[in-house]
Amino acid sequence: MVEEASRIVRSDGRRRVEELTIEYHTVRAEIECDVLIDGKDVGTVGLRFLDEHSPLSQAEAELLTASFGVVLGQMCLARNIRLPFHMSSRLYTPLSSLVGLLYDSHCLTQQISLLAGTLNAPRRDAPAAALQGSPTKCVLLWSGGKDALASLNVLRNNGLSVHGVHFSANFSSISAERMAADDLSSYFAMPLEHVQIEWDLVREIGNLYATHYDRFPLQNTIPHGRDLILMAASAIIARRVGAQFVCAGYEYDLWSKQVHRGTRTVWRHDIQSERGGHLLNELLRAAIGVQFFSPIAGVTEFEILRTLLAHSDIWSHLHSCFWGSWCGMCSKCVRYAITERVFGVRSIPFAVDPLVLPNVALELSLNSINDSDTPFWEELTYGLFELYHKGYFNDAEALRRRETWYIGVKDELYTRLTSVFDDDLAPPGFSYALGML
């Protein structure tokens, strides 16, 4: 059991953890990590490769342990994250930068003053791992959602062979995501393997130390920075199946969003941002010898939805809602419904209509047009006003007041939503063609 600890008081009045320590032990293709907060043993986290794998090497185990440590450390905003094993500077440098990235994004989400964290690990000299695998093969993080499917299409359109990996990682939607992942991989004839994560401790720490976390329908249960762990494990799989690349579906809205806090610029979506992607690539290249990129970093969610919504048959198999079904009440369901109606279709099987008030996520979306720091602000603003002009939300004062402003920026918003952007992590000549195979 985790108890709130330490002497340092944060700007939200909660006490701050002084030090989080993590230690590991392995049994073949399984790792278990003991976690200590301010010297007290609070529990374990772990990961198990369910398909047949050779034993984890020391380098692989240390990469996974460090990734768990960074994610856990920022979940409680520990002043220090201590790793009791030697680490090469080639790994320490990107990991230390990832600590800063995750702490900034976490504090932004929690609406508290920015806090710093320090990664403490003894250093050693060691060469970077040699580049591994075939440049025509990749491992793709496969959630069973729309970004994973869009990524599969783009990768195959570029001639890459794709090996999927699914993690049972989302506390509120494990069974729904597993079913979607299996259904879609079978439908699209993609080989898929599964990895089991045991990390209830992460949720416990999140609920103790974060105020904007695990509260239906607005704050989901996905831990900040989760994909650092998932991509480290995916890189291990990539090396074993002979793939040079590991990929995850982070579209342009996630990739590019930055907000300003005083004199600081914060990447809104931590690991899923351009900065996060470059640090992840640097880390995995040095540790495992594989490269990272997002196959959809150059396209917006608006265009991805335009492509996939035209195929209504797949949406009963897709799973993207945070809460185990198309709940119709969370911010993602509201955003998808807005864009769906803009395109004049109703392909997503929502449990309730997301665009009928009262709905707290819809009310927040209607007011978001005044705050360009809002995630997916361009998509939401364009969609809400287009629906307003079609007779939706007639009583929405926020839309009425800014209608003249919207008319002046409509073309600019639409251009941004439909443009294709460059990304220097993608292989040379890579095309962001979204067409369904």
Tab-separated table of C-alpha atoms in Angstrom:
chain	number	residue	atom	x	y	z
A	1	MET	CA	0.000	0.000	0.000
A	2	VAL	CA	1.319	3.440	-0.980
A	3	GLU	CA	1.089	6.212	1.592
A	4	GLU	CA	1.568	9.852	0.701
A	5	ALA	CA	5.108	10.748	1.693
A	6	SER	CA	7.867	13.282	2.110
A	7	ARG	CA	8.558	16.799	3.188
A	8	ILE	CA	8.357	18.851	0.026
A	9	VAL	CA	4.981	20.526	-0.554
A	10	ARG	CA	3.786	21.071	-4.132
A	11	SER	CA	1.825	24.068	-5.378
A	12	ASP	CA	-1.432	22.071	-5.026
A	13	GLY	CA	-0.731	21.519	-1.328
A	14	ARG	CA	0.149	17.829	-1.666
A	15	ARG	CA	3.389	16.500	-0.253
A	16	ARG	CA	6.063	15.565	-2.734
A	17	VAL	CA	8.022	12.308	-2.852
A	18	GLU	CA	11.732	12.790	-2.231
A	19	GLU	CA	13.026	9.630	-3.947
A	20	LEU	CA	11.659	6.694	-5.924
A	21	THR	CA	13.954	3.664	-6.256
A	22	ILE	CA	13.373	0.700	-8.545
A	23	GLU	CA	15.207	-2.647	-8.643
A	24	TYR	CA	14.628	-5.644	-10.896
A	25	HIS	CA	14.931	-9.388	-11.210
A	26	THR	CA	14.139	-11.569	-14.231
A	27	VAL	CA	12.950	-15.093	-14.961
A	28	ARG	CA	13.453	-15.903	-18.650
A	29	ALA	CA	11.192	-13.510	-20.607
A	30	GLU	CA	9.594	-11.953	-17.522
A	31	ILE	CA	10.724	-9.019	-15.428
A	32	GLU	CA	9.534	-7.913	-11.992
A	33	CYS	CA	10.585	-4.626	-10.401
A	34	ASP	CA	10.442	-3.719	-6.716
A	35	VAL	CA	9.474	-0.105	-6.084
A	36	LEU	CA	10.465	1.936	-3.037
A	37	ILE	CA	9.162	5.397	-2.201
A	38	ASP	CA	11.340	7.285	0.258
A	39	GLY	CA	12.898	3.993	1.337
A	40	LYS	CA	9.622	2.149	1.880
A	41	ASP	CA	8.730	-0.894	-0.236
A	42	VAL	CA	5.369	-0.028	-1.847
A	43	GLY	CA	4.900	-2.901	-4.298
A	44	THR	CA	5.963	-4.296	-7.649
A	45	VAL	CA	5.454	-3.763	-11.355
A	46	GLY	CA	6.372	-6.164	-14.107
A	47	LEU	CA	6.111	-7.275	-17.684
A	48	ARG	CA	5.825	-10.680	-19.323
A	49	PHE	CA	6.297	-11.563	-22.982
A	50	LEU	CA	3.527	-14.098	-23.603
A	51	ASP	CA	4.894	-15.468	-26.865
A	52	GLU	CA	7.996	-17.604	-26.745
A	53	HIS	CA	11.122	-15.515	-26.116
A	54	SER	CA	14.656	-16.193	-25.047
A	55	PRO	CA	15.689	-14.842	-21.621
A	56	LEU	CA	15.994	-11.085	-21.256
A	57	SER	CA	19.549	-9.830	-21.502
A	58	GLN	CA	20.959	-7.523	-18.833
A	59	ALA	CA	20.773	-4.554	-21.222
A	60	GLU	CA	17.125	-5.301	-22.042
A	61	ALA	CA	16.184	-5.722	-18.382
A	62	GLU	CA	17.881	-2.467	-17.441
A	63	LEU	CA	16.128	-0.587	-20.261
A	64	LEU	CA	12.728	-1.885	-19.103
A	65	THR	CA	13.505	-1.121	-15.452
A	66	ALA	CA	14.662	2.406	-16.254
A	67	SER	CA	11.496	2.971	-18.313
A	68	PHE	CA	9.277	1.787	-15.457
A	69	GLY	CA	11.246	3.984	-13.062
A	70	VAL	CA	10.849	7.120	-15.168
A	71	VAL	CA	7.097	6.588	-15.597
A	72	LEU	CA	6.546	5.817	-11.909
A	73	GLY	CA	8.762	8.713	-10.827
A	74	GLN	CA	6.795	11.255	-12.793
A	75	MET	CA	3.451	9.778	-11.668
A	76	CYS	CA	4.318	10.907	-8.134
A	77	LEU	CA	6.659	13.740	-9.267
A	78	ALA	CA	9.519	12.370	-7.184
A	79	ARG	CA	12.418	14.744	-6.714
A	80	ASN	CA	14.846	11.888	-7.513
A	81	ILE	CA	14.494	8.665	-9.511
A	82	ARG	CA	17.237	6.256	-8.437
A	83	LEU	CA	18.369	3.350	-10.591
A	84	PRO	CA	20.809	1.095	-8.681
A	85	PHE	CA	22.760	-0.089	-11.707
A	86	HIS	CA	25.336	1.432	-14.030
A	87	MET	CA	24.093	3.044	-17.208
A	88	SER	CA	25.968	4.270	-20.257
A	89	SER	CA	25.848	7.981	-21.017
A	90	ARG	CA	24.283	7.107	-24.375
A	91	LEU	CA	21.222	5.874	-22.488
A	92	TYR	CA	21.352	8.254	-19.542
A	93	THR	CA	21.246	11.405	-21.680
A	94	PRO	CA	17.949	10.716	-23.517
A	95	LEU	CA	16.378	9.157	-20.398
A	96	SER	CA	17.252	12.191	-18.318
A	97	SER	CA	15.739	14.450	-20.979
A	98	LEU	CA	12.617	12.257	-21.019
A	99	VAL	CA	12.289	12.821	-17.256
A	100	GLY	CA	12.124	16.575	-17.885
A	101	LEU	CA	9.662	16.141	-20.751
A	102	LEU	CA	7.331	13.918	-18.716
A	103	TYR	CA	7.451	16.046	-15.564
A	104	ASP	CA	6.565	19.185	-17.545
A	105	SER	CA	3.642	17.497	-19.313
A	106	HIS	CA	2.388	15.906	-16.086
A	107	CYS	CA	2.452	19.209	-14.190
A	108	LEU	CA	0.649	20.898	-17.066
A	109	THR	CA	-2.116	18.285	-16.968
A	110	GLN	CA	-2.363	18.486	-13.167
A	111	GLN	CA	-2.548	22.286	-13.401
A	112	ILE	CA	0.290	22.848	-10.933
A	113	SER	CA	3.592	24.710	-11.101
A	114	LEU	CA	6.286	22.981	-13.156
A	115	LEU	CA	8.495	20.704	-11.065
A	116	ALA	CA	11.831	19.153	-11.964
A	117	GLY	CA	13.020	15.610	-11.358
A	118	THR	CA	16.501	14.092	-11.469
A	119	LEU	CA	17.523	10.676	-12.762
A	120	ASN	CA	20.226	9.218	-10.542
A	121	ALA	CA	22.244	6.295	-11.893
A	122	PRO	CA	25.978	5.587	-11.860
A	123	ARG	CA	27.464	5.909	-15.322
A	124	ARG	CA	29.768	3.713	-17.338
A	125	ASP	CA	31.311	3.938	-20.788
A	126	ALA	CA	29.686	1.653	-23.332
A	127	PRO	CA	29.268	1.750	-27.122
A	128	ALA	CA	25.849	2.156	-28.709
A	129	ALA	CA	24.198	-1.036	-29.929
A	130	ALA	CA	24.779	-1.854	-33.588
A	131	LEU	CA	21.868	-1.103	-35.916
A	132	GLN	CA	19.731	-4.239	-36.172
A	133	GLY	CA	17.171	-5.780	-38.522
A	134	SER	CA	15.694	-5.333	-41.960
A	135	PRO	CA	14.823	-1.788	-43.123
A	136	THR	CA	11.663	-3.208	-44.741
A	137	LYS	CA	10.243	-4.633	-41.496
A	138	CYS	CA	8.792	-2.927	-38.426
A	139	VAL	CA	7.072	-3.705	-35.149
A	140	LEU	CA	3.900	-1.656	-34.637
A	141	LEU	CA	2.279	-0.833	-31.297
A	142	TRP	CA	-1.208	-2.265	-31.852
A	143	SER	CA	-3.976	-1.010	-29.569
A	144	GLY	CA	-6.961	-1.941	-31.702
A	145	GLY	CA	-7.708	1.753	-32.251
A	146	LYS	CA	-7.991	4.026	-35.239
A	147	ASP	CA	-4.418	5.385	-35.090
A	148	ALA	CA	-2.982	1.863	-35.052
A	149	LEU	CA	-5.083	0.935	-38.090
A	150	ALA	CA	-4.133	4.129	-39.927
A	151	SER	CA	-0.466	3.368	-39.162
A	152	LEU	CA	-0.793	-0.159	-40.546
A	153	ASN	CA	-2.240	1.194	-43.781
A	154	VAL	CA	0.485	3.821	-44.183
A	155	LEU	CA	3.278	1.347	-43.435
A	156	ARG	CA	1.952	-1.201	-45.918
A	157	ASN	CA	1.414	1.505	-48.526
A	158	ASN	CA	5.152	2.182	-48.130
A	159	GLY	CA	6.019	-1.475	-48.669
A	160	LEU	CA	6.937	-2.353	-45.072
A	161	SER	CA	6.185	-5.704	-43.480
A	162	VAL	CA	4.400	-5.162	-40.153
A	163	HIS	CA	4.534	-7.258	-36.958
A	164	GLY	CA	2.014	-6.092	-34.341
A	165	VAL	CA	2.403	-6.121	-30.560
A	166	HIS	CA	-0.460	-5.572	-28.142
A	167	PHE	CA	-0.087	-4.701	-24.452
A	168	SER	CA	-2.782	-5.396	-21.872
A	169	ALA	CA	-2.078	-2.044	-20.294
A	170	ASN	CA	-5.200	0.130	-20.021
A	171	PHE	CA	-6.882	-0.429	-16.666
A	172	SER	CA	-10.403	0.518	-17.772
A	173	SER	CA	-10.508	-1.225	-21.157
A	174	ILE	CA	-8.231	-4.295	-21.128
A	175	SER	CA	-10.743	-6.826	-22.466
A	176	ALA	CA	-12.268	-4.477	-25.061
A	177	GLU	CA	-8.856	-3.506	-26.420
A	178	ARG	CA	-7.668	-7.125	-26.515
A	179	MET	CA	-10.760	-8.136	-28.489
A	180	ALA	CA	-10.355	-5.240	-30.930
A	181	ALA	CA	-6.639	-5.934	-31.368
A	182	ASP	CA	-7.264	-9.607	-32.137
A	183	ASP	CA	-10.215	-8.925	-34.463
A	184	LEU	CA	-8.436	-6.268	-36.502
A	185	SER	CA	-5.136	-8.131	-36.774
A	186	SER	CA	-7.016	-11.169	-38.075
A	187	TYR	CA	-9.105	-9.083	-40.482
A	188	PHE	CA	-6.024	-7.356	-41.900
A	189	ALA	CA	-3.826	-10.492	-41.796
A	190	MET	CA	-1.155	-8.995	-39.546
A	191	PRO	CA	0.891	-11.217	-37.207
A	192	LEU	CA	0.278	-10.162	-33.612
A	193	GLU	CA	1.807	-11.036	-30.269
A	194	HIS	CA	0.777	-10.044	-26.765
A	195	VAL	CA	2.660	-8.663	-23.777
A	196	GLN	CA	1.185	-8.655	-20.279
A	197	ILE	CA	1.933	-5.769	-17.928
A	198	GLU	CA	1.380	-6.100	-14.190
A	199	TRP	CA	1.265	-2.570	-12.864
A	200	ASP	CA	-1.718	-1.908	-10.627
A	201	LEU	CA	0.784	0.012	-8.499
A	202	VAL	CA	0.947	2.689	-11.197
A	203	ARG	CA	-2.777	3.336	-10.897
A	204	GLU	CA	-2.526	3.378	-7.106
A	205	ILE	CA	0.280	5.953	-7.218
A	206	GLY	CA	-1.615	7.999	-9.798
A	207	ASN	CA	-4.739	8.136	-7.658
A	208	LEU	CA	-2.739	9.131	-4.578
A	209	TYR	CA	-0.520	11.812	-6.102
A	210	ALA	CA	-2.575	13.171	-9.029
A	211	THR	CA	-5.852	15.068	-8.892
A	212	HIS	CA	-6.662	14.966	-12.624
A	213	TYR	CA	-6.452	11.208	-13.178
A	214	ASP	CA	-8.852	8.225	-13.261
A	215	ARG	CA	-12.083	10.221	-12.968
A	216	PHE	CA	-14.826	9.225	-15.407
A	217	PRO	CA	-15.499	10.669	-17.910
A	218	LEU	CA	-12.920	13.463	-18.134
A	219	GLN	CA	-9.663	12.010	-16.753
A	220	ASN	CA	-8.768	8.591	-18.125
A	221	THR	CA	-6.685	5.853	-16.473
A	222	ILE	CA	-3.771	5.872	-18.930
A	223	PRO	CA	-0.586	6.792	-17.019
A	224	HIS	CA	1.413	9.731	-18.337
A	225	GLY	CA	4.387	8.526	-20.347
A	226	ARG	CA	3.097	4.949	-20.538
A	227	ASP	CA	4.399	4.471	-24.077
A	228	LEU	CA	8.006	4.755	-22.914
A	229	ILE	CA	7.592	1.292	-21.353
A	230	LEU	CA	5.590	-0.094	-24.278
A	231	MET	CA	8.121	1.080	-26.857
A	232	ALA	CA	11.079	-0.281	-24.863
A	233	ALA	CA	9.406	-3.704	-24.856
A	234	SER	CA	8.495	-3.339	-28.550
A	235	ALA	CA	12.140	-2.606	-29.377
A	236	ILE	CA	13.151	-5.883	-27.711
A	237	ILE	CA	10.611	-7.710	-29.875
A	238	ALA	CA	11.840	-5.858	-32.972
A	239	ARG	CA	15.376	-7.072	-32.404
A	240	ARG	CA	14.155	-10.650	-32.043
A	241	VAL	CA	11.947	-10.676	-35.143
A	242	GLY	CA	14.556	-8.932	-37.291
A	243	ALA	CA	12.865	-5.527	-37.688
A	244	GLN	CA	14.862	-2.298	-37.934
A	245	PHE	CA	11.957	-0.058	-36.918
A	246	VAL	CA	9.498	0.228	-34.043
A	247	CYS	CA	6.443	2.380	-34.695
A	248	ALA	CA	3.457	3.858	-32.880
A	249	GLY	CA	0.545	5.872	-34.230
A	250	TYR	CA	1.078	9.442	-33.043
A	251	GLU	CA	-0.673	11.758	-35.474
A	252	TYR	CA	0.269	15.366	-36.123
A	253	ASP	CA	-1.983	16.875	-33.431
A	254	LEU	CA	-0.180	14.861	-30.733
A	255	TRP	CA	3.195	15.241	-32.421
A	256	SER	CA	3.156	19.026	-32.691
A	257	LYS	CA	1.201	20.458	-29.737
A	258	GLN	CA	3.173	22.882	-27.575
A	259	VAL	CA	1.915	25.249	-24.889
A	260	HIS	CA	3.652	28.077	-23.062
A	261	ARG	CA	3.955	28.389	-19.291
A	262	GLY	CA	5.748	31.606	-18.415
A	263	THR	CA	9.091	31.459	-20.193
A	264	ARG	CA	8.858	27.680	-20.713
A	265	THR	CA	7.541	25.753	-23.701
A	266	VAL	CA	5.920	22.421	-22.802
A	267	TRP	CA	5.245	19.566	-25.200
A	268	ARG	CA	1.617	18.790	-24.379
A	269	HIS	CA	1.643	15.058	-25.213
A	270	ASP	CA	4.914	13.845	-23.622
A	271	ILE	CA	6.211	10.656	-25.362
A	272	GLN	CA	3.740	11.135	-28.223
A	273	SER	CA	5.231	14.510	-29.162
A	274	GLU	CA	7.918	15.308	-31.708
A	275	ARG	CA	10.402	15.955	-28.900
A	276	GLY	CA	9.399	12.714	-27.204
A	277	GLY	CA	9.741	10.802	-30.462
A	278	HIS	CA	13.274	12.069	-31.062
A	279	LEU	CA	14.355	11.189	-27.519
A	280	LEU	CA	12.721	7.772	-27.834
A	281	ASN	CA	14.550	7.155	-31.105
A	282	GLU	CA	17.851	8.183	-29.526
A	283	LEU	CA	17.264	5.881	-26.552
A	284	LEU	CA	16.188	2.788	-28.514
A	285	ARG	CA	18.891	3.256	-31.134
A	286	ALA	CA	21.578	3.299	-28.422
A	287	ALA	CA	20.101	0.570	-26.197
A	288	ILE	CA	18.696	-1.971	-28.650
A	289	GLY	CA	19.887	-0.956	-32.101
A	290	VAL	CA	16.466	-0.190	-33.592
A	291	GLN	CA	14.912	3.068	-34.754
A	292	PHE	CA	11.602	4.704	-33.890
A	293	PHE	CA	9.201	6.760	-35.984
A	294	SER	CA	5.469	7.436	-36.160
A	295	PRO	CA	3.896	6.459	-39.508
A	296	ILE	CA	1.191	9.130	-39.102
A	297	ALA	CA	3.191	12.029	-37.627
A	298	GLY	CA	2.629	13.991	-40.835
A	299	VAL	CA	-1.168	13.779	-40.930
A	300	THR	CA	-3.921	15.079	-38.668
A	301	GLU	CA	-6.607	13.160	-36.833
A	302	PHE	CA	-9.131	15.009	-39.002
A	303	GLU	CA	-7.759	13.351	-42.143
A	304	ILE	CA	-7.412	9.965	-40.454
A	305	LEU	CA	-11.058	10.109	-39.418
A	306	ARG	CA	-12.100	11.242	-42.890
A	307	THR	CA	-10.452	8.123	-44.349
A	308	LEU	CA	-11.639	5.585	-41.779
A	309	LEU	CA	-15.181	6.884	-41.272
A	310	ALA	CA	-15.859	6.089	-44.919
A	311	HIS	CA	-15.568	2.409	-43.933
A	312	SER	CA	-18.461	2.039	-41.499
A	313	ASP	CA	-18.025	-1.745	-41.248
A	314	ILE	CA	-14.753	-1.496	-39.303
A	315	TRP	CA	-16.003	0.705	-36.440
A	316	SER	CA	-17.748	-2.096	-34.592
A	317	HIS	CA	-14.299	-3.757	-34.405
A	318	LEU	CA	-12.231	-0.648	-33.613
A	319	HIS	CA	-11.709	0.404	-30.019
A	320	SER	CA	-10.481	3.910	-29.169
A	321	CYS	CA	-12.628	4.996	-26.216
A	322	PHE	CA	-10.695	5.163	-22.935
A	323	TRP	CA	-13.482	3.556	-20.926
A	324	GLY	CA	-13.969	0.105	-22.435
A	325	SER	CA	-16.712	0.967	-24.930
A	326	TRP	CA	-17.806	3.853	-27.104
A	327	CYS	CA	-19.189	5.516	-23.968
A	328	GLY	CA	-20.334	8.728	-25.677
A	329	MET	CA	-19.448	10.698	-22.546
A	330	CYS	CA	-15.668	11.202	-22.670
A	331	SER	CA	-13.742	13.899	-24.531
A	332	LYS	CA	-12.542	11.482	-27.206
A	333	CYS	CA	-16.053	10.239	-27.995
A	334	VAL	CA	-17.284	13.842	-28.178
A	335	ARG	CA	-14.449	14.859	-30.514
A	336	TYR	CA	-14.948	11.869	-32.814
A	337	ALA	CA	-18.706	12.499	-32.929
A	338	ILE	CA	-18.182	16.155	-33.866
A	339	THR	CA	-15.860	15.271	-36.747
A	340	GLU	CA	-18.094	12.372	-37.796
A	341	ARG	CA	-21.090	14.702	-38.151
A	342	VAL	CA	-18.995	17.219	-40.086
A	343	PHE	CA	-18.451	14.476	-42.677
A	344	GLY	CA	-22.162	13.639	-42.638
A	345	VAL	CA	-21.834	10.046	-41.404
A	346	ARG	CA	-22.638	8.059	-38.275
A	347	SER	CA	-20.252	5.119	-38.328
A	348	ILE	CA	-19.278	4.878	-34.630
A	349	PRO	CA	-21.595	2.811	-32.361
A	350	PHE	CA	-21.756	5.187	-29.382
A	351	ALA	CA	-23.647	3.967	-26.306
A	352	VAL	CA	-25.253	7.413	-26.046
A	353	ASP	CA	-25.239	10.319	-28.481
A	354	PRO	CA	-22.185	12.431	-27.500
A	355	LEU	CA	-23.692	15.600	-28.957
A	356	VAL	CA	-26.774	15.734	-26.756
A	357	LEU	CA	-26.643	17.932	-23.637
A	358	PRO	CA	-26.198	17.556	-20.729
A	359	ASN	CA	-22.751	16.099	-21.329
A	360	VAL	CA	-19.887	17.586	-19.350
A	361	ALA	CA	-17.259	16.699	-21.995
A	362	LEU	CA	-19.361	18.358	-24.697
A	363	GLU	CA	-19.840	21.459	-22.545
A	364	LEU	CA	-16.077	21.717	-22.036
A	365	SER	CA	-15.523	21.274	-25.776
A	366	LEU	CA	-17.946	24.095	-26.552
A	367	ASN	CA	-15.964	26.383	-24.256
A	368	SER	CA	-12.582	25.197	-25.590
A	369	ILE	CA	-12.733	27.451	-28.620
A	370	ASN	CA	-11.457	30.239	-26.372
A	371	ASP	CA	-8.307	28.301	-25.446
A	372	SER	CA	-5.932	27.299	-28.230
A	373	ASP	CA	-3.884	25.268	-25.713
A	374	THR	CA	-6.699	22.690	-25.722
A	375	PRO	CA	-5.663	19.366	-27.292
A	376	PHE	CA	-7.021	19.050	-30.852
A	377	TRP	CA	-8.157	22.674	-30.701
A	378	GLU	CA	-8.175	23.163	-34.493
A	379	GLU	CA	-10.281	20.058	-35.093
A	380	LEU	CA	-12.720	20.907	-32.307
A	381	THR	CA	-13.091	24.558	-33.305
A	382	TYR	CA	-13.626	23.833	-36.987
A	383	GLY	CA	-16.049	21.009	-36.255
A	384	LEU	CA	-18.127	22.861	-33.647
A	385	PHE	CA	-18.649	25.901	-35.854
A	386	GLU	CA	-19.448	23.821	-38.928
A	387	LEU	CA	-22.103	21.957	-36.935
A	388	TYR	CA	-23.367	25.247	-35.487
A	389	HIS	CA	-23.983	26.427	-39.033
A	390	LYS	CA	-25.891	23.177	-39.673
A	391	GLY	CA	-28.258	23.843	-36.772
A	392	TYR	CA	-26.471	22.153	-33.864
A	393	PHE	CA	-25.878	23.905	-30.510
A	394	ASN	CA	-28.196	26.834	-31.216
A	395	ASP	CA	-28.033	27.935	-27.593
A	396	ALA	CA	-24.234	27.828	-27.344
A	397	GLU	CA	-23.270	31.352	-26.315
A	398	ALA	CA	-19.539	30.681	-26.838
A	399	LEU	CA	-20.137	29.885	-30.513
A	400	ARG	CA	-22.471	32.823	-31.077
A	401	ARG	CA	-20.003	35.311	-29.601
A	402	ARG	CA	-17.076	34.127	-31.743
A	403	GLU	CA	-18.886	33.424	-35.029
A	404	THR	CA	-17.462	36.484	-36.775
A	405	TRP	CA	-13.959	35.544	-35.626
A	406	TYR	CA	-14.440	32.009	-36.952
A	407	ILE	CA	-15.444	33.198	-40.406
A	408	GLY	CA	-12.099	35.008	-40.605
A	409	VAL	CA	-10.005	31.966	-39.590
A	410	LYS	CA	-12.044	29.135	-41.138
A	411	ASP	CA	-9.872	28.712	-44.234
A	412	GLU	CA	-6.684	28.771	-42.172
A	413	LEU	CA	-8.031	26.097	-39.827
A	414	TYR	CA	-9.162	23.880	-42.697
A	415	THR	CA	-5.806	24.184	-44.445
A	416	ARG	CA	-3.997	23.118	-41.298
A	417	LEU	CA	-6.359	20.178	-40.761
A	418	THR	CA	-5.929	18.870	-44.300
A	419	SER	CA	-2.197	19.485	-44.820
A	420	VAL	CA	0.581	16.890	-44.795
A	421	PHE	CA	3.626	17.775	-42.693
A	422	ASP	CA	7.251	16.672	-42.881
A	423	ASP	CA	8.885	14.550	-40.188
A	424	ASP	CA	12.609	13.852	-40.141
A	425	LEU	CA	12.357	10.552	-38.214
A	426	ALA	CA	10.558	8.785	-41.057
A	427	PRO	CA	12.699	6.819	-43.559
A	428	PRO	CA	13.785	8.705	-46.708
A	429	GLY	CA	10.984	8.927	-49.272
A	430	PHE	CA	8.306	7.877	-46.779
A	431	SER	CA	4.758	8.764	-47.902
A	432	TYR	CA	1.842	9.477	-45.564
A	433	ALA	CA	-0.744	7.972	-47.946
A	434	LEU	CA	-3.708	6.946	-45.789
A	435	GLY	CA	-5.707	4.942	-48.332
A	436	MET	CA	-7.177	1.694	-46.994
A	437	LEU	CA	-5.630	-1.532	-48.281
